[in-house]
Short mmCIF file of C-alpha atoms in Angstrom, two decimals:
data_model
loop_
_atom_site.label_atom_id
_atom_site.label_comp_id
_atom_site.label_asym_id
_atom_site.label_seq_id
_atom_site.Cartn_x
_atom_site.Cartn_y
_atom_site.Cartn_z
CA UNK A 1 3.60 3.78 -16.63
CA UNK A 2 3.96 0.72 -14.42
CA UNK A 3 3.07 -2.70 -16.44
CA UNK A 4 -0.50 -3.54 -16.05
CA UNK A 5 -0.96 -7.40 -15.08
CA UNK A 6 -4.15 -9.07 -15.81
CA UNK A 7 -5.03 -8.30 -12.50
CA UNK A 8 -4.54 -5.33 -12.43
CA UNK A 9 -6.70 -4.65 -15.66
CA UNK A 10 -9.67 -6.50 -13.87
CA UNK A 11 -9.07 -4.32 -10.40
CA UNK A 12 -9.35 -1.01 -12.63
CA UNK A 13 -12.33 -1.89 -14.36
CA UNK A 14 -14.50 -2.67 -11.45
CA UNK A 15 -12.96 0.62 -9.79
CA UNK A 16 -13.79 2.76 -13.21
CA UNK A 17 -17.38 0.63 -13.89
CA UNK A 18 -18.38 1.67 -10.24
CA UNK A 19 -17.61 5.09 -10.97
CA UNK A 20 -18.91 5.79 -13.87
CA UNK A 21 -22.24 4.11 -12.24
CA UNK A 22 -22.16 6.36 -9.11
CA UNK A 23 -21.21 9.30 -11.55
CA UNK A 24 -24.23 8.42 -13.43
CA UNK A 25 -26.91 7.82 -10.54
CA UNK A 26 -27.30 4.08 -11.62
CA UNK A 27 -25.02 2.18 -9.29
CA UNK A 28 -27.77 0.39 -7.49
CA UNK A 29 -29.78 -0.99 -10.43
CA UNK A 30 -26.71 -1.57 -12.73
CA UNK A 31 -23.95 -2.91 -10.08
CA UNK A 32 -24.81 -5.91 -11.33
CA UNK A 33 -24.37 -5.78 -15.01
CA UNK A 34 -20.46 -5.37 -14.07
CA UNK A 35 -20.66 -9.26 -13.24
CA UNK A 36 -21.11 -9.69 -17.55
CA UNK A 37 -19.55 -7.05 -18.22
CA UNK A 38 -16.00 -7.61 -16.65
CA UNK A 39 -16.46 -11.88 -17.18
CA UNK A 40 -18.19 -12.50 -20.66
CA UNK A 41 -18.93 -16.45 -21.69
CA UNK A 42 -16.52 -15.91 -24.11
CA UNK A 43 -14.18 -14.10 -22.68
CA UNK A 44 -10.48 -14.93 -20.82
CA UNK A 45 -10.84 -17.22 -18.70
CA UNK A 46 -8.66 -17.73 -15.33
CA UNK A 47 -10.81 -20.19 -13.52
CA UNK A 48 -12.21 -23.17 -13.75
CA UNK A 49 -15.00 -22.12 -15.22
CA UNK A 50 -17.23 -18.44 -15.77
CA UNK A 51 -19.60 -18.88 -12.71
CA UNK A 52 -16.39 -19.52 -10.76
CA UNK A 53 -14.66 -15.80 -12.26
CA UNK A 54 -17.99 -14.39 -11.08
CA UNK A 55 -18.04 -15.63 -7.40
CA UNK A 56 -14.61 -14.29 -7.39
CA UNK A 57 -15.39 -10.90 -9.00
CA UNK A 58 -18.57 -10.36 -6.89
CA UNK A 59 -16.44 -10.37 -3.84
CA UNK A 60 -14.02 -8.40 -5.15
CA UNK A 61 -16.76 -5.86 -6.20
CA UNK A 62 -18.00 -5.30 -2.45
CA UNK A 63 -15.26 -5.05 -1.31
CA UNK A 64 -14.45 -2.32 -3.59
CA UNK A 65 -17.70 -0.65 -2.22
CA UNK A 66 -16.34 -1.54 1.71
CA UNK A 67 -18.71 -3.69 2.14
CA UNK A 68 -19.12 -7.39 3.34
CA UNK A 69 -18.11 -9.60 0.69
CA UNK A 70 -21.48 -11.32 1.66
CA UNK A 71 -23.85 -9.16 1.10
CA UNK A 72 -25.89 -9.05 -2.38
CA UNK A 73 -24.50 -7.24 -4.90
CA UNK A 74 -27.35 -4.43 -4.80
CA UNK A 75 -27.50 -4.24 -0.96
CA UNK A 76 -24.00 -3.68 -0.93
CA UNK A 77 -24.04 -1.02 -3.53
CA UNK A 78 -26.88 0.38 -1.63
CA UNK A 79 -25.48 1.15 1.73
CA UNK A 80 -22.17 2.41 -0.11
CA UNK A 81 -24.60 5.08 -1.54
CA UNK A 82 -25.97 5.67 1.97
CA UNK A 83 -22.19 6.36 3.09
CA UNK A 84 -21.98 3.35 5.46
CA UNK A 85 -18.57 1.74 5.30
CA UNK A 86 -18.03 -1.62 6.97
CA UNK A 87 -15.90 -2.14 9.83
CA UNK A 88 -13.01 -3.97 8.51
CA UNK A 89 -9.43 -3.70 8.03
CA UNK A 90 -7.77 -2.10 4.85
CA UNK A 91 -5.80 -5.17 3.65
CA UNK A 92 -8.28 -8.30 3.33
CA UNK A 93 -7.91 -12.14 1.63
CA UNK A 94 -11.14 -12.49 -0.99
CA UNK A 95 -11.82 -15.78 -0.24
CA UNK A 96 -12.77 -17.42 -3.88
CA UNK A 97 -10.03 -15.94 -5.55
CA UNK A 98 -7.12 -17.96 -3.47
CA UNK A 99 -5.50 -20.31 -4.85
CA UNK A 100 -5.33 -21.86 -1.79
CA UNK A 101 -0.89 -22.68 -3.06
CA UNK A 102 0.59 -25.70 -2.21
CA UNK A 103 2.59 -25.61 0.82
CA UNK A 104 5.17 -28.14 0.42
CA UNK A 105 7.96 -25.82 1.57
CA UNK A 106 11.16 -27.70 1.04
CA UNK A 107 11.42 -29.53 -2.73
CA UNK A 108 14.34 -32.01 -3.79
CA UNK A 109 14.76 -31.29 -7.41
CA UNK A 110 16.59 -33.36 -10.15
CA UNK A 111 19.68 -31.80 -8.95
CA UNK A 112 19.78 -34.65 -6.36
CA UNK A 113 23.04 -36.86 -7.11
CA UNK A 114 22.41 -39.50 -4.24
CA UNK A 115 25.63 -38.68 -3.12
CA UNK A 116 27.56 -40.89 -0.55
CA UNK A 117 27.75 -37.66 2.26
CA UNK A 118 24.12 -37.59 2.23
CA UNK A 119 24.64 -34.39 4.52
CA UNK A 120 20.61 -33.75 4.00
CA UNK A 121 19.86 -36.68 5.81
CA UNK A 122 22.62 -35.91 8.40
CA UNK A 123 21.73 -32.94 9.29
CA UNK A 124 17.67 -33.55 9.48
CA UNK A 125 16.29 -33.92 13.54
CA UNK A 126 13.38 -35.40 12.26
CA UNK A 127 15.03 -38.19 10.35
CA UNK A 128 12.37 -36.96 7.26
CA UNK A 129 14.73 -38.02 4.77
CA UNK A 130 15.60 -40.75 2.89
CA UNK A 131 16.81 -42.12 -0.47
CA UNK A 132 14.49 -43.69 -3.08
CA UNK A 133 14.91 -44.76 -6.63
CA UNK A 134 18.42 -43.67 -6.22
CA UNK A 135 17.61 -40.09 -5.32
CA UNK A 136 16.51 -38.50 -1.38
CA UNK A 137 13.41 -38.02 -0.58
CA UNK A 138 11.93 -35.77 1.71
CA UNK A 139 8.73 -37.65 4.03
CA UNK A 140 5.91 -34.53 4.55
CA UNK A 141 4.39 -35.88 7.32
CA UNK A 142 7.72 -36.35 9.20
CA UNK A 143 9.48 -32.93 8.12
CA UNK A 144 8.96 -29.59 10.27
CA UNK A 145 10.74 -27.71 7.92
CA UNK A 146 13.52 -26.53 9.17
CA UNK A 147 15.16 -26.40 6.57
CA UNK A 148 18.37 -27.85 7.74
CA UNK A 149 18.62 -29.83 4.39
CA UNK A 150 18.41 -27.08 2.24
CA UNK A 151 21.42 -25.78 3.73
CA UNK A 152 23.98 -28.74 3.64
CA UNK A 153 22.93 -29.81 0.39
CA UNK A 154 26.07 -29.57 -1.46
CA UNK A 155 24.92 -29.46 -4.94
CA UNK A 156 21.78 -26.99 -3.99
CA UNK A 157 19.11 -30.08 -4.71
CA UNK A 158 16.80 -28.82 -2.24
CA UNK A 159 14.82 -25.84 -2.98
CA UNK A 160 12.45 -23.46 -0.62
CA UNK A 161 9.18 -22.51 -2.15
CA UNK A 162 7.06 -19.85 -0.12
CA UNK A 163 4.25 -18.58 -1.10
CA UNK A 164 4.12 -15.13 -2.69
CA UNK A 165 2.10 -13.41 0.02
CA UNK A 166 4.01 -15.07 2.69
CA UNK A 167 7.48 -14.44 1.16
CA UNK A 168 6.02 -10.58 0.72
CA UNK A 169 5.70 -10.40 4.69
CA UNK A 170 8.27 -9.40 6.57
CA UNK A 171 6.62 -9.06 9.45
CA UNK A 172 5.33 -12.93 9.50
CA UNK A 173 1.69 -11.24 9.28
CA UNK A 174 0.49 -14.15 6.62
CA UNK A 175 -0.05 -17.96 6.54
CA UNK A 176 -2.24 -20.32 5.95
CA UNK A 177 -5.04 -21.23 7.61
CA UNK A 178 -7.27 -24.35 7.53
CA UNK A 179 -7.61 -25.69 3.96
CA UNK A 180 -4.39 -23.86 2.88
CA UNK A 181 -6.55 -20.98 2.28
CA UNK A 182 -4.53 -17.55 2.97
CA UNK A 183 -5.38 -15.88 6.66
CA UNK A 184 -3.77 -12.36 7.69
CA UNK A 185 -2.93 -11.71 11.24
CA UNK A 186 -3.99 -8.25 11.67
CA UNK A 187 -2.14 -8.09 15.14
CA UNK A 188 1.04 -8.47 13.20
CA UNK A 189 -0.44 -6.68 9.87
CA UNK A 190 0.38 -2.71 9.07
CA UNK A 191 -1.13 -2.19 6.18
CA UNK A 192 1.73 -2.00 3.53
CA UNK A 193 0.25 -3.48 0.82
CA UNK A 194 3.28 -5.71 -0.04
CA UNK A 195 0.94 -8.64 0.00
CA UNK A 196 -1.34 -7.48 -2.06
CA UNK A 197 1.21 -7.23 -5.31
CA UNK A 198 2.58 -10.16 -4.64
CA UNK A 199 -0.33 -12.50 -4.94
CA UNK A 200 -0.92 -13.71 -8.66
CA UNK A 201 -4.08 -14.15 -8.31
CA UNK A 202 -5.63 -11.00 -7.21
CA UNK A 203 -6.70 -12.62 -3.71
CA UNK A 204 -5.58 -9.90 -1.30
CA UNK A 205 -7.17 -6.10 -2.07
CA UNK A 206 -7.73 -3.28 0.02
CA UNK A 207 -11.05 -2.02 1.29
CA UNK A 208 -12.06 1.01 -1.27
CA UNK A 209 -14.13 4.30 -0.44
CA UNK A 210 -14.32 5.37 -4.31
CA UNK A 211 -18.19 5.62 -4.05
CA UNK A 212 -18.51 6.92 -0.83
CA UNK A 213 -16.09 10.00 -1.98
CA UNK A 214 -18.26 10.26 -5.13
CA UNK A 215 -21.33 10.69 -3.46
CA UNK A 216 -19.77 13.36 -1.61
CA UNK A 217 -18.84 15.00 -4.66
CA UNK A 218 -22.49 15.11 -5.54
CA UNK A 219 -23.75 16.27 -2.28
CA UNK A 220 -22.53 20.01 -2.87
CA UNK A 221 -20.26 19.78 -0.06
CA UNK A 222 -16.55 21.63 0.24
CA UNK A 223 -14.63 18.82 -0.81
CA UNK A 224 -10.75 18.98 -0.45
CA UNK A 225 -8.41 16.84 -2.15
CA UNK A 226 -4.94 16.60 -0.31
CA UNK A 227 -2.07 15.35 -3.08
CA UNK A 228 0.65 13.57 -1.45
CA UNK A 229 3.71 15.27 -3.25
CA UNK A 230 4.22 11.83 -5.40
CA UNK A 231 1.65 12.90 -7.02
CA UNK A 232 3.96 14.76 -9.78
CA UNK A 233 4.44 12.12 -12.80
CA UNK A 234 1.91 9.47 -11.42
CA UNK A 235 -0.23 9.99 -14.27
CA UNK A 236 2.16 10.19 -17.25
CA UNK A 237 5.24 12.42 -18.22
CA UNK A 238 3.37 14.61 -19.99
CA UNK A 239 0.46 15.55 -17.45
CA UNK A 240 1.70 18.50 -15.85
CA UNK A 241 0.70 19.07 -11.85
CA UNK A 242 -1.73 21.53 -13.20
CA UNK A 243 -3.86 18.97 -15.17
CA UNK A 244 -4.14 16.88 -12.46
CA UNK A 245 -5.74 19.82 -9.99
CA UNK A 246 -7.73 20.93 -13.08
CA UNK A 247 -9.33 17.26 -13.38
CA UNK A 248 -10.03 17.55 -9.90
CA UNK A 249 -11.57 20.50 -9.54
CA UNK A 250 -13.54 18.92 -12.78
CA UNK A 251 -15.23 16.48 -10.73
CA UNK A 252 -16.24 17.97 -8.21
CA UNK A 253 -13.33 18.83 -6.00
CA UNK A 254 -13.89 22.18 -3.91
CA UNK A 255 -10.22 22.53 -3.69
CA UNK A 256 -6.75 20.97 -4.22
CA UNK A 257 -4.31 21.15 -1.17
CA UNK A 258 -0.37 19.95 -1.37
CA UNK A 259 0.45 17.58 1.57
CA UNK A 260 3.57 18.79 1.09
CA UNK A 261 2.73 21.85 2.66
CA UNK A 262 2.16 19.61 5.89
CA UNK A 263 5.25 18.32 5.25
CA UNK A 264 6.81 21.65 5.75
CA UNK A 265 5.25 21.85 9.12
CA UNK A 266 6.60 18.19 10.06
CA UNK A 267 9.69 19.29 9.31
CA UNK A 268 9.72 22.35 11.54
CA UNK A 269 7.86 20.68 14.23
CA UNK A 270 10.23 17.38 14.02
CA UNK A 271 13.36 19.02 14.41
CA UNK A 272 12.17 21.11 17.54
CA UNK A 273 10.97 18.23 18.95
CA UNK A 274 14.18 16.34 18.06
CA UNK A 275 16.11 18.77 19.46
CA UNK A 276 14.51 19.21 22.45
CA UNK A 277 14.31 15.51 23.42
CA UNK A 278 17.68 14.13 22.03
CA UNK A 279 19.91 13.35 23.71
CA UNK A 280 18.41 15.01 27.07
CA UNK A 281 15.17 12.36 27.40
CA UNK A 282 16.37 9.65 24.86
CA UNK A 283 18.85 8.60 23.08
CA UNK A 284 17.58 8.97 19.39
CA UNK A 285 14.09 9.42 17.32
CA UNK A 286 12.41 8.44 14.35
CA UNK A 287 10.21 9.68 12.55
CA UNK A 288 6.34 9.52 12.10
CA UNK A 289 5.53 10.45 8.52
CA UNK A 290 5.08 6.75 7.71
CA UNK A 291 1.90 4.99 9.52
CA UNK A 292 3.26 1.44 8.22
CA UNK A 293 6.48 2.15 9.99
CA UNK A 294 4.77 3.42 12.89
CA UNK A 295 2.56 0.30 13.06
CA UNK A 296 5.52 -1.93 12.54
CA UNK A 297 7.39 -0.09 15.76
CA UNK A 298 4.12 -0.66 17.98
CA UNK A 299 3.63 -3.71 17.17
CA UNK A 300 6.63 -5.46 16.37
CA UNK A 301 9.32 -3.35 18.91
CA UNK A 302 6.82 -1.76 20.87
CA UNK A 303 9.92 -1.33 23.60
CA UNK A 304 11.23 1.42 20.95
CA UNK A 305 7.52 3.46 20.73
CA UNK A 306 9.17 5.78 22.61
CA UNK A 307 11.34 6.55 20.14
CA UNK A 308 9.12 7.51 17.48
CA UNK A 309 8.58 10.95 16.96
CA UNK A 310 5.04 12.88 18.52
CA UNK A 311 4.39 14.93 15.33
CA UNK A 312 1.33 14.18 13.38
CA UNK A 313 2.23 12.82 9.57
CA UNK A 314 2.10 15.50 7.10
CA UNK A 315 -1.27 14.32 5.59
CA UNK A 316 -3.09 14.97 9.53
CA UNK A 317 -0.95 18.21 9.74
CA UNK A 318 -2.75 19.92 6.78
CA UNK A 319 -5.90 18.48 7.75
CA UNK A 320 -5.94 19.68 11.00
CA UNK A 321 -5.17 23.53 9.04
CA UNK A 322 -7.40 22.97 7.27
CA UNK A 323 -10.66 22.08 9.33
CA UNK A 324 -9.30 24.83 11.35
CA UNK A 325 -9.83 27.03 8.73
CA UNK A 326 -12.94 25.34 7.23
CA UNK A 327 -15.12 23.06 10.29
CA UNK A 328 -17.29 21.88 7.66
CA UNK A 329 -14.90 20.78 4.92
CA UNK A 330 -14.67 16.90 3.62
CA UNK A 331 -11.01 16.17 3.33
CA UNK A 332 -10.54 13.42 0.79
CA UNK A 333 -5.69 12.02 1.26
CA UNK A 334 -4.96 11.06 -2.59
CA UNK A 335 -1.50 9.16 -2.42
CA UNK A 336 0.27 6.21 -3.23
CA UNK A 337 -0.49 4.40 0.31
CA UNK A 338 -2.90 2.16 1.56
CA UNK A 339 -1.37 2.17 5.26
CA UNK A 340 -3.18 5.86 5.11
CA UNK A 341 -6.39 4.76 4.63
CA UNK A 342 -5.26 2.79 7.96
CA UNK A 343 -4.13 6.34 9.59
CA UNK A 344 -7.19 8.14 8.10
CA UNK A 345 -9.27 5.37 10.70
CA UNK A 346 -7.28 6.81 13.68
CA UNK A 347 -7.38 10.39 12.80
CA UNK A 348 -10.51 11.05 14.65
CA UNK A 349 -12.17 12.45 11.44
CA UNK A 350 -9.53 15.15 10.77
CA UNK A 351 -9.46 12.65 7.57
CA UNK A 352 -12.49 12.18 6.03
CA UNK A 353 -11.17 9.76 3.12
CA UNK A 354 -7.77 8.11 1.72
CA UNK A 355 -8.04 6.76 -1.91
CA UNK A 356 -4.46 6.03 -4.13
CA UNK A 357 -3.66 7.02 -7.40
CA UNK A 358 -5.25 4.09 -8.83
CA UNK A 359 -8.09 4.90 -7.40
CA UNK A 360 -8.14 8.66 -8.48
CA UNK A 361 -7.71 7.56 -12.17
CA UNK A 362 -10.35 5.12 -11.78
CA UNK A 363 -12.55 7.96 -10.69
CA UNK A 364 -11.27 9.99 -13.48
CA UNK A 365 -11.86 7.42 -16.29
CA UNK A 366 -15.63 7.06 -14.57
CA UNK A 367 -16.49 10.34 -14.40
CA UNK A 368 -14.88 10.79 -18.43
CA UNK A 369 -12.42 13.22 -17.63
CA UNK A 370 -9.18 12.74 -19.52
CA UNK A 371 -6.16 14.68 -17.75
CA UNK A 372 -4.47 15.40 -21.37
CA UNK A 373 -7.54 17.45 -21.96
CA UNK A 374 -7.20 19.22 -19.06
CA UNK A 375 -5.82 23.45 -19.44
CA UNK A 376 -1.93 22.97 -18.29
CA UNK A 377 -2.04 26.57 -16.51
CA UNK A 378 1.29 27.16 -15.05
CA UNK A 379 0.84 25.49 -11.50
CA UNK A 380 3.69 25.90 -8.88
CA UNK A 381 4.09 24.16 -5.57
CA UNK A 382 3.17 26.24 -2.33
CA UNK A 383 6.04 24.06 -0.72
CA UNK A 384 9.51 24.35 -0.24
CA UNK A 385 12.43 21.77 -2.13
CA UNK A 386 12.81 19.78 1.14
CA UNK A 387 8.84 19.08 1.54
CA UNK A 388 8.35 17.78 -1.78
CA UNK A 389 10.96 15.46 -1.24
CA UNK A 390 9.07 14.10 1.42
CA UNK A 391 7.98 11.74 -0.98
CA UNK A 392 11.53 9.92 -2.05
CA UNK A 393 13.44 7.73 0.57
CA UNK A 394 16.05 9.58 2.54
CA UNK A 395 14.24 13.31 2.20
CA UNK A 396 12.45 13.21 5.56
CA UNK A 397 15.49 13.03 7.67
CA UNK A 398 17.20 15.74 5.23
CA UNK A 399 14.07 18.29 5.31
CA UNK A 400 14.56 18.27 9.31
CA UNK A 401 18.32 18.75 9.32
CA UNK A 402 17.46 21.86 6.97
CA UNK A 403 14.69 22.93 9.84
CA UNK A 404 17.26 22.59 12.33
CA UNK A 405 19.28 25.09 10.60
CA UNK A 406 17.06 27.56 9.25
CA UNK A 407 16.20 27.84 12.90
CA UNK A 408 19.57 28.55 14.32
CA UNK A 409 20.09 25.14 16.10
CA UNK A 410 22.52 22.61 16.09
CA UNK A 411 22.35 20.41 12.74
CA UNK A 412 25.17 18.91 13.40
CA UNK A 413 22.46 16.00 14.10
CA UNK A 414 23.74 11.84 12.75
CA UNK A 415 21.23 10.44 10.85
CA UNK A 416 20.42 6.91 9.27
CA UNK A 417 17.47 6.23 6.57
CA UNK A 418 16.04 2.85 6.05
CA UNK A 419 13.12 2.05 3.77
CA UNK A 420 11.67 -1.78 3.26
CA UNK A 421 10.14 -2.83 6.30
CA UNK A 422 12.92 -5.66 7.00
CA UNK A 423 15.89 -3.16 6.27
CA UNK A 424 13.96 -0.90 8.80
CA UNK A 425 13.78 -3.61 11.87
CA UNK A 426 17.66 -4.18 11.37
CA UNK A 427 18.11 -0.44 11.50
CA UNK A 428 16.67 -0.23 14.45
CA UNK A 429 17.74 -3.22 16.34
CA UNK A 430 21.32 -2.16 15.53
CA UNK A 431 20.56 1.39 16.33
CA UNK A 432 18.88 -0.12 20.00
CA UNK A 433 22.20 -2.13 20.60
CA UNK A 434 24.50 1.25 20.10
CA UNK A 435 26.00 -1.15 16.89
CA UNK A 436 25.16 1.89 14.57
CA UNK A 437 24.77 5.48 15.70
CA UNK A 438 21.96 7.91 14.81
CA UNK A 439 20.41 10.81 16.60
CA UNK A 440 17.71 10.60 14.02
CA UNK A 441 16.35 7.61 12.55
CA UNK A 442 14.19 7.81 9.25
CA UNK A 443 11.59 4.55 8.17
CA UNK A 444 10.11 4.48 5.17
CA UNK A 445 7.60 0.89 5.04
CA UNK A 446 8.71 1.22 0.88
CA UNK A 447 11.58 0.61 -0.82
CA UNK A 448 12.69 3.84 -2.17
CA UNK A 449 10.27 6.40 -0.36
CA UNK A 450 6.51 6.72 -1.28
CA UNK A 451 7.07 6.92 -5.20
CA UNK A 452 7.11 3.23 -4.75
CA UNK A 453 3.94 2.84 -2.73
CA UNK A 454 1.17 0.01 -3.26
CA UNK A 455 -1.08 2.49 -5.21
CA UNK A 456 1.36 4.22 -7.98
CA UNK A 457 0.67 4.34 -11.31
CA UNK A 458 4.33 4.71 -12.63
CA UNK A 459 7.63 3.54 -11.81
CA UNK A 460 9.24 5.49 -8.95
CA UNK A 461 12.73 5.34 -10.90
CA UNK A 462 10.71 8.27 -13.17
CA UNK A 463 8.53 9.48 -10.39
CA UNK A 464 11.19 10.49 -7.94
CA UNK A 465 13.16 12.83 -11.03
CA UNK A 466 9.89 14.13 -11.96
CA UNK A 467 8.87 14.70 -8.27
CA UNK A 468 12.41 16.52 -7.75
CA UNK A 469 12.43 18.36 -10.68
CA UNK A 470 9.14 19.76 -9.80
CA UNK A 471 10.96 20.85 -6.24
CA UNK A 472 13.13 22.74 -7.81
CA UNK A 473 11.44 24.41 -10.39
CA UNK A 474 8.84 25.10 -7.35
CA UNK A 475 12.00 26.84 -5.60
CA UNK A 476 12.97 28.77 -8.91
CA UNK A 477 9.38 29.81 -9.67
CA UNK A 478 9.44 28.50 -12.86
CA UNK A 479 6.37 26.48 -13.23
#
């Protein structure tokens, strides 16, 4: 399992204290017990002082119920119980808990020899620098960081500090707004969550619909949980996939779908579409599996939408089966991404609900269900090798090569595969410019596929062998 941080510890327990509330039909008059019981007088302390870890954990609390982080505690927890979910984005700042960092970009350290070049004040347009008490000095109000000083120093005296949050964007979708507090531009955000591990201090979370699922759960209505295929491994090496749809189904799940399945049907569906529209009506496509890659091509390049592929993700693709199948079924995503809780918004309610892992064992630990208890019986995907692989970086692009050939077209198809959002806009911009060539262009918004999502529970190094070993034990029927 992935190291647990201190804030991560603190995330989990409001996520499993809320469950276990909802689970238990007391969420309204105990919500606010979790205040002492999460932040005790005598407990750790992170803040200046306990009413302080309190403001911060309130917040953090509603927003956990997707609610205002105004509203009181039991009104909040209220109108989560009444279903209502508040209209804001996935990714949001909780204002008490930022640090509000320095922002002194450009530092000259001891390193600084006063040397006679003094190529740092050369080189600045400002004229920001100067020497004092033998060593330069770099005027705040005068510098517009540039950071032409960094660069000529010599000896490496000048160091760049960025905050975490903003040196986690690629996409220049954070900075700081009046009183250095943190401030997200949602015109430039796509929901990757990269900003929300990077932040030591908890500040940035992601809206949560953990009660809101649970009180579906209760209602006695066909719920549906939809595993992305990462879901093999996320829980330990020793849970087999057959616990994990067995502690479902224990709390309350009506069934357990594979999104691989869907991913199947992507794959089919992409290459007919790729085939049919490159090279005749453009000159190469990408794919649409990932919605924070999709986001990041309409907002960022929107001259290259065009591009991107028509076909629903895989997660809308078995939706849409299955609401076909069943109109009245509830049809919760369970993944590693919080970008699909962004998708699940524009699905036009073939997605009821998107929760992560971390979310699902927060449920699990609420409701008292421990997956090691779970019967193993021998569970075996319903997908093929090349949708389960959906899940690591580079399958996508080889599961619709392998459609293109099982249906008697030309696979003969070039392909590139680029995961990390920056790695993906150089991809593209070279692939734009004819610098690299590719028919078919694969973007993944995480480095190394969706084992290494926002929401995992384990390292994706173990993840993706346990995720391909259960692909081809799938194929051999060995499960």
């Amino acid at each position: 399992m992935l190291h647990e941080t201190e804030i991560t510890q603190i995330r989990r327990k409001v996520l499993s204290e809320l469950s276990r509330l909802a689970f238990t039909h007391s969420l309204e008059e105990q919500v606010q017990d979790i205040l002492t019981t999460v932040v005790t007088e005598n407990g750790s302390r992170y803040r200046c002082c306990v009413h302080k870890e309190r403001a911060v954990l309130k917040e953090r609390i509603n927003l956990a119920l997707s609610q205002d982080m105004t509203l009181p505690l039991q009104e909040a927890a209220r109108r989560a119980l009444e279903q209502h979910k508040a209209n804001m984005p996935v990714i949001n700042v909780i204002p008490e808990a930022c640090d509000e960092c320095p922002i002194d970009k450009f530092i000259v350290t001891d390193a600084c020899r006063n040397c006679l070049a003094h190529n740092c004040i050369a080189s600045c347009p400002k004229k920001a620098i100067k020497v004092i008490q033998n060593r330069a000095y770099i005027d705040k109000a005068m510098c517009i960081e540039c950071g032409l000083c960094k660069r000529s120093c010599r000896y490496g005296a000048i160091i760049e500090i960025g905050r975490p949050c903003e040196r986690s964007c690629s996409l220049g979708a954070i900075s700081s707004a009046d009183e250095r507090r943190v401030s997200i531009n949602y015109d430039r955000c796509v929901a990757c969550g990269n900003c929300k591990l990077a932040c030591p201090f908890g500040a940035i979370d992601e809206q949560s619909f953990i009660v809101q699922v649970i009180q579906q759960l209760r209602s006695g209505a066909r719920i549906y949980a939809i595993l992305a295929p990462s879901f093999v491994g996320q829980f330990g090496v020793k849970i087999k996939p057959g616990q994990v749809v067995n502690g479902l189904r224990k709390i309350g799940f009506y069934e357990v779908q594979e999104v691989a399945v869907g991913a199947d049907a992507v794959a089919m569906a992409e290459a007919l579409e790729l085939s049919e529209a490159v090279p005749a009506a453009k000159e190469f496509m990408t794919t649409s599996c990932c919605p924070a890659f999709v986001a990041m091509v309409e907002k960022h390049m929107p001259d290259l939408v065009e591009h991107v592929s028509t076909t629903p993700s895989p997660m809308v693709m078995l939706g849409k089966k299955i609401k076909a199948e069943d109109p009245s079924a509830v049809i919760v995503f369970i993944g590693p991404c919080t970008a699909k809780k962004m998708e699940t918004k524009k699905s036009g309610g073939i997605i009821d609900f998107s929760l992560t892992f971390e979310e699902l064992d927060a449920m699990l630990t609420g409701a008292g269900v421990r997956l090691a208890d779970m019967p193993e019986e021998g569970y075996g995907t319903q997908a093929t090798y090349e949708g389960n692989l959906f899940a690591c970086a580079g399958g996508v692009a080889k599961a619709v090569i392998s459609a293109t050939a099982a249906m008697g077209m030309n696979a003969a198809i070039t392909t590139q595969q680029c995961d990390g959002l920056e790695n993906c806009k150089t991809l593209l911009t070279q692939v734009k410019r004819g610098k690299i060539k590719a028919e078919l262009v694969e973007g993944m918004a995480c480095s190394g596929g969706c084992v290494n999502g926002p929401g995992v529970l384990a390292d994706c190094r173990v993840t993706a062998k346990q995720v391909e070993r259960f692909a081809v034990q799938g194929q051999a029927g060995n499960i």
